[in-house]
Amino acid sequence: MSLEKADALVIRQVDFSESSRVVTFFSREFGKFAALAKGAKRLKGPFDAALDLLSACRVVFIKKSSGTLNLLTEARLIRRFQPQNSGAKGGLTSLYGGYYVAELLSGLTEDFDPAPEVYDLAVSTLSALSSPENLSLPIIIHFEISLLQLIGLLPNLFECSVCGEAVQTGKQFAHWVSQGGVLCGACRRQEFAGVSISSGSIEILRRLTQESADTVCHIEFTKKQAQECHQLAVSAITHALGRRPSTLRYIQI
Ligand SMILES: [Zn+2]
């Protein structure tokens, strides 16, 4: 048992009792963890508005030995992200984009596995989604690809997984989901069941990994390229999660 401090995003909340909730955080210092927030459901509770979904807060908690719920003792709001405020351009897609960020952090990371660069990516993504000037779709696709890269699940986008032929302009490839790679036309087989992706879209995916959430809006996509990039990311994410992310049904690409 130890008293710990962390900067954390609220990614999930579940009612625990009449007055308490179990809150799941994704923190810079510890990665994901859940803690019991006693009194969090009371109107004038001890944590005020710091525990709203997608809020960033400074928390103090008692870390229990495994098998017992951690106990939240303090939560102070750092910033409340409001993706829904991005107006006509992003609209609801920004809001659901924020929920999607939370769902992927919850599903694709392990408890107490620190990943400060994943925390920073999530914060910059929520921040970019909250800005009225930004289009939400490139930011969402950038998050998918960057998260896959940081957790080591981004497919190899440089060469065919079978013959090693480099990805060249003007050619058609397929995403080989189970092997985490792409296949050239000659190596593609029915049983690998890959979704087609053009070399142009693969090029964009590679560029996305070099960008940050607030610069990604300058990359120009065609609608088809956006769909192909998103499709590749979703296939890899679905494979890792074992199910399709539920928030996706609200996001139109
Ligand atoms: Zn090949």
PDB file of C-alpha atoms and ligand atoms in Angstrom:
ATOM      1  CA  MET A   1       0.000   0.000   0.000  1.00  0.00           C
ATOM      2  CA  SER A   2       1.436   3.365  -0.983  1.00  0.00           C
ATOM      3  CA  LEU A   3       0.290   6.945  -1.559  1.00  0.00           C
ATOM      4  CA  GLU A   4       0.845   7.975  -5.189  1.00  0.00           C
ATOM      5  CA  LYS A   5       0.357  11.096  -7.326  1.00  0.00           C
ATOM      6  CA  ALA A   6      -0.313  11.223 -11.057  1.00  0.00           C
ATOM      7  CA  ASP A   7      -1.509  13.345 -13.953  1.00  0.00           C
ATOM      8  CA  ALA A   8      -4.360  11.374 -15.457  1.00  0.00           C
ATOM      9  CA  LEU A   9      -7.192  11.372 -17.974  1.00  0.00           C
ATOM     10  CA  VAL A  10     -10.587  10.012 -16.943  1.00  0.00           C
ATOM     11  CA  ILE A  11     -11.329   7.278 -19.508  1.00  0.00           C
ATOM     12  CA  ARG A  12     -14.155   5.302 -17.883  1.00  0.00           C
ATOM     13  CA  GLN A  13     -16.639   5.519 -15.037  1.00  0.00           C
ATOM     14  CA  VAL A  14     -18.782   2.811 -13.505  1.00  0.00           C
ATOM     15  CA  ASP A  15     -21.284   3.260 -10.660  1.00  0.00           C
ATOM     16  CA  PHE A  16     -20.196   1.358  -7.570  1.00  0.00           C
ATOM     17  CA  SER A  17     -22.792   2.253  -4.950  1.00  0.00           C
ATOM     18  CA  GLU A  18     -25.407   4.908  -4.210  1.00  0.00           C
ATOM     19  CA  SER A  19     -22.725   7.549  -3.801  1.00  0.00           C
ATOM     20  CA  SER A  20     -19.483   6.103  -5.210  1.00  0.00           C
ATOM     21  CA  ARG A  21     -17.939   5.314  -8.564  1.00  0.00           C
ATOM     22  CA  VAL A  22     -15.048   3.289  -9.864  1.00  0.00           C
ATOM     23  CA  VAL A  23     -13.093   5.578 -12.160  1.00  0.00           C
ATOM     24  CA  THR A  24     -10.570   4.296 -14.695  1.00  0.00           C
ATOM     25  CA  PHE A  25      -7.682   6.651 -15.382  1.00  0.00           C
ATOM     26  CA  PHE A  26      -4.944   6.696 -17.962  1.00  0.00           C
ATOM     27  CA  SER A  27      -2.033   8.403 -16.245  1.00  0.00           C
ATOM     28  CA  ARG A  28       1.316   9.705 -17.387  1.00  0.00           C
ATOM     29  CA  GLU A  29       3.155   8.057 -14.485  1.00  0.00           C
ATOM     30  CA  PHE A  30       1.439   4.650 -14.144  1.00  0.00           C
ATOM     31  CA  GLY A  31      -0.487   4.009 -17.355  1.00  0.00           C
ATOM     32  CA  LYS A  32      -4.013   2.713 -16.823  1.00  0.00           C
ATOM     33  CA  PHE A  33      -5.485   2.058 -13.381  1.00  0.00           C
ATOM     34  CA  ALA A  34      -8.887   2.054 -11.698  1.00  0.00           C
ATOM     35  CA  ALA A  35      -9.685   3.586  -8.323  1.00  0.00           C
ATOM     36  CA  LEU A  36     -12.709   3.817  -6.063  1.00  0.00           C
ATOM     37  CA  ALA A  37     -13.923   7.419  -5.789  1.00  0.00           C
ATOM     38  CA  LYS A  38     -16.032   7.534  -2.626  1.00  0.00           C
ATOM     39  CA  GLY A  39     -18.735  10.184  -2.722  1.00  0.00           C
ATOM     40  CA  ALA A  40     -18.108  10.949  -6.413  1.00  0.00           C
ATOM     41  CA  LYS A  41     -21.825  10.774  -7.240  1.00  0.00           C
ATOM     42  CA  ARG A  42     -22.822  13.314  -4.615  1.00  0.00           C
ATOM     43  CA  LEU A  43     -23.661  16.769  -5.952  1.00  0.00           C
ATOM     44  CA  LYS A  44     -21.133  18.469  -3.693  1.00  0.00           C
ATOM     45  CA  GLY A  45     -18.757  15.530  -3.643  1.00  0.00           C
ATOM     46  CA  PRO A  46     -15.098  15.627  -2.612  1.00  0.00           C
ATOM     47  CA  PHE A  47     -13.833  15.651  -6.200  1.00  0.00           C
ATOM     48  CA  ASP A  48     -16.037  18.404  -7.642  1.00  0.00           C
ATOM     49  CA  ALA A  49     -16.085  18.242 -11.438  1.00  0.00           C
ATOM     50  CA  ALA A  50     -12.585  16.809 -11.801  1.00  0.00           C
ATOM     51  CA  LEU A  51     -13.851  13.328 -12.644  1.00  0.00           C
ATOM     52  CA  ASP A  52     -15.926  14.035 -15.767  1.00  0.00           C
ATOM     53  CA  LEU A  53     -15.164  11.734 -18.691  1.00  0.00           C
ATOM     54  CA  LEU A  54     -12.176  13.034 -20.749  1.00  0.00           C
ATOM     55  CA  SER A  55     -11.036  15.435 -18.009  1.00  0.00           C
ATOM     56  CA  ALA A  56      -7.344  15.707 -17.249  1.00  0.00           C
ATOM     57  CA  CYS A  57      -6.689  15.900 -13.532  1.00  0.00           C
ATOM     58  CA  ARG A  58      -4.015  15.679 -10.886  1.00  0.00           C
ATOM     59  CA  VAL A  59      -4.887  12.755  -8.650  1.00  0.00           C
ATOM     60  CA  VAL A  60      -3.664  11.338  -5.365  1.00  0.00           C
ATOM     61  CA  PHE A  61      -4.540   7.721  -4.624  1.00  0.00           C
ATOM     62  CA  ILE A  62      -3.720   4.849  -2.318  1.00  0.00           C
ATOM     63  CA  LYS A  63      -2.260   2.069  -4.409  1.00  0.00           C
ATOM     64  CA  LYS A  64      -3.381  -1.241  -2.947  1.00  0.00           C
ATOM     65  CA  SER A  65      -1.784  -4.613  -3.364  1.00  0.00           C
ATOM     66  CA  SER A  66      -3.121  -6.530  -6.353  1.00  0.00           C
ATOM     67  CA  GLY A  67      -6.664  -7.785  -6.160  1.00  0.00           C
ATOM     68  CA  THR A  68      -7.919  -4.837  -4.072  1.00  0.00           C
ATOM     69  CA  LEU A  69      -9.377  -1.621  -5.445  1.00  0.00           C
ATOM     70  CA  ASN A  70      -7.135   1.425  -5.309  1.00  0.00           C
ATOM     71  CA  LEU A  71      -8.636   4.329  -3.390  1.00  0.00           C
ATOM     72  CA  LEU A  72      -8.803   7.857  -4.790  1.00  0.00           C
ATOM     73  CA  THR A  73      -8.141  10.508  -2.149  1.00  0.00           C
ATOM     74  CA  GLU A  74      -7.790  13.705  -4.213  1.00  0.00           C
ATOM     75  CA  ALA A  75      -8.582  14.868  -7.759  1.00  0.00           C
ATOM     76  CA  ARG A  76      -7.947  18.384  -9.000  1.00  0.00           C
ATOM     77  CA  LEU A  77      -9.037  19.403 -12.499  1.00  0.00           C
ATOM     78  CA  ILE A  78      -6.201  20.406 -14.865  1.00  0.00           C
ATOM     79  CA  ARG A  79      -8.252  20.742 -18.027  1.00  0.00           C
ATOM     80  CA  ARG A  80     -11.650  19.696 -19.250  1.00  0.00           C
ATOM     81  CA  PHE A  81     -11.535  18.700 -22.909  1.00  0.00           C
ATOM     82  CA  GLN A  82     -14.666  19.611 -24.830  1.00  0.00           C
ATOM     83  CA  PRO A  83     -14.445  18.005 -28.266  1.00  0.00           C
ATOM     84  CA  GLN A  84     -18.116  18.786 -28.919  1.00  0.00           C
ATOM     85  CA  ASN A  85     -17.300  22.503 -29.029  1.00  0.00           C
ATOM     86  CA  SER A  86     -15.494  22.293 -32.326  1.00  0.00           C
ATOM     87  CA  GLY A  87     -18.612  23.533 -34.068  1.00  0.00           C
ATOM     88  CA  ALA A  88     -19.799  22.870 -37.579  1.00  0.00           C
ATOM     89  CA  LYS A  89     -16.556  21.412 -38.957  1.00  0.00           C
ATOM     90  CA  GLY A  90     -16.090  18.616 -36.428  1.00  0.00           C
ATOM     91  CA  GLY A  91     -19.422  18.533 -34.638  1.00  0.00           C
ATOM     92  CA  LEU A  92     -20.401  15.252 -33.085  1.00  0.00           C
ATOM     93  CA  THR A  93     -17.554  13.384 -34.767  1.00  0.00           C
ATOM     94  CA  SER A  94     -15.132  15.255 -32.486  1.00  0.00           C
ATOM     95  CA  LEU A  95     -17.093  14.267 -29.400  1.00  0.00           C
ATOM     96  CA  TYR A  96     -17.228  10.603 -30.394  1.00  0.00           C
ATOM     97  CA  GLY A  97     -13.582  10.877 -31.424  1.00  0.00           C
ATOM     98  CA  GLY A  98     -12.867  11.759 -27.791  1.00  0.00           C
ATOM     99  CA  TYR A  99     -14.837   8.731 -26.565  1.00  0.00           C
ATOM    100  CA  TYR A 100     -12.983   6.590 -29.106  1.00  0.00           C
ATOM    101  CA  VAL A 101      -9.640   7.754 -27.651  1.00  0.00           C
ATOM    102  CA  ALA A 102     -10.895   6.701 -24.204  1.00  0.00           C
ATOM    103  CA  GLU A 103     -12.139   3.313 -25.474  1.00  0.00           C
ATOM    104  CA  LEU A 104      -8.838   2.481 -27.179  1.00  0.00           C
ATOM    105  CA  LEU A 105      -6.773   3.509 -24.133  1.00  0.00           C
ATOM    106  CA  SER A 106      -8.990   1.348 -21.964  1.00  0.00           C
ATOM    107  CA  GLY A 107      -8.915  -1.678 -24.291  1.00  0.00           C
ATOM    108  CA  LEU A 108      -5.394  -1.664 -25.682  1.00  0.00           C
ATOM    109  CA  THR A 109      -3.278  -0.941 -22.588  1.00  0.00           C
ATOM    110  CA  GLU A 110      -2.507  -2.945 -19.450  1.00  0.00           C
ATOM    111  CA  ASP A 111      -2.925  -1.824 -15.834  1.00  0.00           C
ATOM    112  CA  PHE A 112       0.111  -0.131 -14.316  1.00  0.00           C
ATOM    113  CA  ASP A 113       2.137  -0.310 -17.511  1.00  0.00           C
ATOM    114  CA  PRO A 114       3.535   3.251 -17.779  1.00  0.00           C
ATOM    115  CA  ALA A 115       3.554   4.757 -21.286  1.00  0.00           C
ATOM    116  CA  PRO A 116       4.090   8.535 -20.984  1.00  0.00           C
ATOM    117  CA  GLU A 117       4.238   8.962 -24.766  1.00  0.00           C
ATOM    118  CA  VAL A 118       0.768   7.357 -25.075  1.00  0.00           C
ATOM    119  CA  TYR A 119      -0.530   9.778 -22.413  1.00  0.00           C
ATOM    120  CA  ASP A 120       0.982  12.739 -24.299  1.00  0.00           C
ATOM    121  CA  LEU A 121      -0.542  11.498 -27.584  1.00  0.00           C
ATOM    122  CA  ALA A 122      -3.984  11.209 -25.967  1.00  0.00           C
ATOM    123  CA  VAL A 123      -3.784  14.696 -24.435  1.00  0.00           C
ATOM    124  CA  SER A 124      -2.637  16.312 -27.697  1.00  0.00           C
ATOM    125  CA  THR A 125      -5.369  14.437 -29.606  1.00  0.00           C
ATOM    126  CA  LEU A 126      -8.127  15.579 -27.214  1.00  0.00           C
ATOM    127  CA  SER A 127      -6.725  19.092 -27.360  1.00  0.00           C
ATOM    128  CA  ALA A 128      -6.707  19.113 -31.182  1.00  0.00           C
ATOM    129  CA  LEU A 129     -10.261  17.689 -31.256  1.00  0.00           C
ATOM    130  CA  SER A 130     -11.371  20.548 -28.984  1.00  0.00           C
ATOM    131  CA  SER A 131     -10.088  23.258 -31.304  1.00  0.00           C
ATOM    132  CA  PRO A 132     -12.773  24.782 -33.572  1.00  0.00           C
ATOM    133  CA  GLU A 133     -10.342  25.279 -36.497  1.00  0.00           C
ATOM    134  CA  ASN A 134      -9.502  21.595 -36.834  1.00  0.00           C
ATOM    135  CA  LEU A 135     -11.103  18.887 -38.927  1.00  0.00           C
ATOM    136  CA  SER A 136     -11.681  15.891 -36.680  1.00  0.00           C
ATOM    137  CA  LEU A 137     -11.136  12.969 -39.100  1.00  0.00           C
ATOM    138  CA  PRO A 138      -7.380  13.409 -39.762  1.00  0.00           C
ATOM    139  CA  ILE A 139      -6.870  13.772 -36.004  1.00  0.00           C
ATOM    140  CA  ILE A 140      -8.757  10.530 -35.309  1.00  0.00           C
ATOM    141  CA  ILE A 141      -6.830   8.588 -37.969  1.00  0.00           C
ATOM    142  CA  HIS A 142      -3.550  10.058 -36.691  1.00  0.00           C
ATOM    143  CA  PHE A 143      -4.422   8.852 -33.178  1.00  0.00           C
ATOM    144  CA  GLU A 144      -5.225   5.320 -34.379  1.00  0.00           C
ATOM    145  CA  ILE A 145      -1.968   4.992 -36.303  1.00  0.00           C
ATOM    146  CA  SER A 146       0.224   6.642 -33.644  1.00  0.00           C
ATOM    147  CA  LEU A 147      -1.269   4.528 -30.854  1.00  0.00           C
ATOM    148  CA  LEU A 148      -0.684   1.334 -32.877  1.00  0.00           C
ATOM    149  CA  GLN A 149       2.897   2.441 -33.428  1.00  0.00           C
ATOM    150  CA  LEU A 150       3.528   3.232 -29.744  1.00  0.00           C
ATOM    151  CA  ILE A 151       2.145  -0.108 -28.530  1.00  0.00           C
ATOM    152  CA  GLY A 152       4.069  -2.024 -31.209  1.00  0.00           C
ATOM    153  CA  LEU A 153       1.092  -3.103 -33.323  1.00  0.00           C
ATOM    154  CA  LEU A 154       1.534  -0.921 -36.412  1.00  0.00           C
ATOM    155  CA  PRO A 155       1.852  -3.113 -39.521  1.00  0.00           C
ATOM    156  CA  ASN A 156       5.142  -2.970 -41.432  1.00  0.00           C
ATOM    157  CA  LEU A 157       4.371  -0.340 -44.090  1.00  0.00           C
ATOM    158  CA  PHE A 158       7.653  -0.527 -45.985  1.00  0.00           C
ATOM    159  CA  GLU A 159       7.750  -3.898 -47.702  1.00  0.00           C
ATOM    160  CA  CYS A 160       5.740  -6.980 -48.622  1.00  0.00           C
ATOM    161  CA  SER A 161       5.661  -9.405 -45.673  1.00  0.00           C
ATOM    162  CA  VAL A 162       6.288 -12.411 -47.953  1.00  0.00           C
ATOM    163  CA  CYS A 163       8.741 -11.428 -50.727  1.00  0.00           C
ATOM    164  CA  GLY A 164      10.165  -8.254 -49.214  1.00  0.00           C
ATOM    165  CA  GLU A 165       9.394  -6.073 -52.229  1.00  0.00           C
ATOM    166  CA  ALA A 166       9.431  -2.387 -51.232  1.00  0.00           C
ATOM    167  CA  VAL A 167       6.122  -0.511 -51.264  1.00  0.00           C
ATOM    168  CA  GLN A 168       6.202   1.428 -54.552  1.00  0.00           C
ATOM    169  CA  THR A 169       4.095   4.203 -55.949  1.00  0.00           C
ATOM    170  CA  GLY A 170       1.193   3.253 -58.152  1.00  0.00           C
ATOM    171  CA  LYS A 171       0.846  -0.290 -56.852  1.00  0.00           C
ATOM    172  CA  GLN A 172      -1.937  -1.997 -54.963  1.00  0.00           C
ATOM    173  CA  PHE A 173      -1.238  -3.818 -51.703  1.00  0.00           C
ATOM    174  CA  ALA A 174      -3.307  -5.709 -49.154  1.00  0.00           C
ATOM    175  CA  HIS A 175      -3.253  -5.467 -45.366  1.00  0.00           C
ATOM    176  CA  TRP A 176      -2.347  -8.854 -43.873  1.00  0.00           C
ATOM    177  CA  VAL A 177      -3.915  -8.335 -40.475  1.00  0.00           C
ATOM    178  CA  SER A 178      -2.819 -11.449 -38.577  1.00  0.00           C
ATOM    179  CA  GLN A 179       0.844 -11.013 -39.596  1.00  0.00           C
ATOM    180  CA  GLY A 180       0.958  -7.241 -39.038  1.00  0.00           C
ATOM    181  CA  GLY A 181       2.121  -6.406 -42.528  1.00  0.00           C
ATOM    182  CA  VAL A 182       1.191  -5.712 -46.144  1.00  0.00           C
ATOM    183  CA  LEU A 183       1.266  -7.979 -49.199  1.00  0.00           C
ATOM    184  CA  CYS A 184       2.160  -7.100 -52.769  1.00  0.00           C
ATOM    185  CA  GLY A 185      -0.125  -8.126 -55.651  1.00  0.00           C
ATOM    186  CA  ALA A 186       1.982 -11.199 -56.490  1.00  0.00           C
ATOM    187  CA  CYS A 187       1.964 -12.576 -52.919  1.00  0.00           C
ATOM    188  CA  ARG A 188      -1.684 -11.874 -52.205  1.00  0.00           C
ATOM    189  CA  ARG A 189      -3.766 -15.010 -51.571  1.00  0.00           C
ATOM    190  CA  GLN A 190      -7.467 -15.460 -50.963  1.00  0.00           C
ATOM    191  CA  GLU A 191      -6.873 -17.166 -47.604  1.00  0.00           C
ATOM    192  CA  PHE A 192      -4.924 -14.183 -46.200  1.00  0.00           C
ATOM    193  CA  ALA A 193      -8.181 -12.217 -46.497  1.00  0.00           C
ATOM    194  CA  GLY A 194      -6.540  -8.817 -46.652  1.00  0.00           C
ATOM    195  CA  VAL A 195      -8.268  -5.535 -47.431  1.00  0.00           C
ATOM    196  CA  SER A 196      -6.815  -3.653 -50.420  1.00  0.00           C
ATOM    197  CA  ILE A 197      -4.795  -0.515 -49.828  1.00  0.00           C
ATOM    198  CA  SER A 198      -3.073   1.658 -52.433  1.00  0.00           C
ATOM    199  CA  SER A 199       0.585   2.661 -52.186  1.00  0.00           C
ATOM    200  CA  GLY A 200      -0.623   6.297 -51.922  1.00  0.00           C
ATOM    201  CA  SER A 201      -2.564   5.496 -48.739  1.00  0.00           C
ATOM    202  CA  ILE A 202       0.400   3.570 -47.313  1.00  0.00           C
ATOM    203  CA  GLU A 203       2.537   6.650 -48.019  1.00  0.00           C
ATOM    204  CA  ILE A 204       0.045   8.785 -46.045  1.00  0.00           C
ATOM    205  CA  LEU A 205       0.104   6.312 -43.153  1.00  0.00           C
ATOM    206  CA  ARG A 206       3.883   6.596 -43.035  1.00  0.00           C
ATOM    207  CA  ARG A 207       3.650  10.389 -43.048  1.00  0.00           C
ATOM    208  CA  LEU A 208       1.076  10.319 -40.238  1.00  0.00           C
ATOM    209  CA  THR A 209       3.572   8.560 -37.958  1.00  0.00           C
ATOM    210  CA  GLN A 210       5.899  11.574 -38.358  1.00  0.00           C
ATOM    211  CA  GLU A 211       3.249  14.172 -37.481  1.00  0.00           C
ATOM    212  CA  SER A 212       1.682  15.361 -34.256  1.00  0.00           C
ATOM    213  CA  ALA A 213      -2.050  15.774 -33.573  1.00  0.00           C
ATOM    214  CA  ASP A 214      -1.933  19.547 -34.075  1.00  0.00           C
ATOM    215  CA  THR A 215      -0.008  19.468 -37.379  1.00  0.00           C
ATOM    216  CA  VAL A 216      -1.840  16.550 -38.989  1.00  0.00           C
ATOM    217  CA  CYS A 217      -4.627  18.720 -40.420  1.00  0.00           C
ATOM    218  CA  HIS A 218      -2.206  20.028 -43.049  1.00  0.00           C
ATOM    219  CA  ILE A 219      -1.942  16.624 -44.699  1.00  0.00           C
ATOM    220  CA  GLU A 220      -4.291  16.372 -47.646  1.00  0.00           C
ATOM    221  CA  PHE A 221      -6.246  13.151 -48.019  1.00  0.00           C
ATOM    222  CA  THR A 222      -8.735  12.124 -50.644  1.00  0.00           C
ATOM    223  CA  LYS A 223     -11.870  10.547 -49.210  1.00  0.00           C
ATOM    224  CA  LYS A 224     -10.735   7.145 -50.523  1.00  0.00           C
ATOM    225  CA  GLN A 225      -7.303   7.518 -48.900  1.00  0.00           C
ATOM    226  CA  ALA A 226      -8.890   8.489 -45.570  1.00  0.00           C
ATOM    227  CA  GLN A 227     -11.131   5.415 -45.766  1.00  0.00           C
ATOM    228  CA  GLU A 228      -8.240   3.091 -46.618  1.00  0.00           C
ATOM    229  CA  CYS A 229      -6.024   4.458 -43.828  1.00  0.00           C
ATOM    230  CA  HIS A 230      -8.844   4.230 -41.286  1.00  0.00           C
ATOM    231  CA  GLN A 231      -9.772   0.718 -42.482  1.00  0.00           C
ATOM    232  CA  LEU A 232      -6.213  -0.536 -42.000  1.00  0.00           C
ATOM    233  CA  ALA A 233      -6.057   0.970 -38.509  1.00  0.00           C
ATOM    234  CA  VAL A 234      -9.459  -0.440 -37.523  1.00  0.00           C
ATOM    235  CA  SER A 235      -8.533  -3.939 -38.780  1.00  0.00           C
ATOM    236  CA  ALA A 236      -5.345  -3.915 -36.666  1.00  0.00           C
ATOM    237  CA  ILE A 237      -7.214  -2.516 -33.638  1.00  0.00           C
ATOM    238  CA  THR A 238     -10.077  -5.026 -33.980  1.00  0.00           C
ATOM    239  CA  HIS A 239      -7.544  -7.873 -34.215  1.00  0.00           C
ATOM    240  CA  ALA A 240      -5.808  -6.683 -31.018  1.00  0.00           C
ATOM    241  CA  LEU A 241      -9.036  -6.015 -29.082  1.00  0.00           C
ATOM    242  CA  GLY A 242     -10.800  -9.154 -30.260  1.00  0.00           C
ATOM    243  CA  ARG A 243     -13.836  -7.043 -31.210  1.00  0.00           C
ATOM    244  CA  ARG A 244     -14.650  -3.938 -33.199  1.00  0.00           C
ATOM    245  CA  PRO A 245     -14.485  -0.782 -31.008  1.00  0.00           C
ATOM    246  CA  SER A 246     -18.089   0.100 -30.090  1.00  0.00           C
ATOM    247  CA  THR A 247     -17.635   3.884 -30.398  1.00  0.00           C
ATOM    248  CA  LEU A 248     -16.831   3.486 -34.099  1.00  0.00           C
ATOM    249  CA  ARG A 249     -20.478   3.144 -35.054  1.00  0.00           C
ATOM    250  CA  TYR A 250     -20.862   6.887 -34.339  1.00  0.00           C
ATOM    251  CA  ILE A 251     -17.855   7.979 -36.385  1.00  0.00           C
ATOM    252  CA  GLN A 252     -18.445   8.443 -40.123  1.00  0.00           C
ATOM    253  CA  ILE A 253     -15.296   8.343 -42.242  1.00  0.00           C
TER     254      ILE A 253
HETATM  255 ZN    ZN B   1       5.288  -9.895 -52.182  1.00  0.00          ZN
END
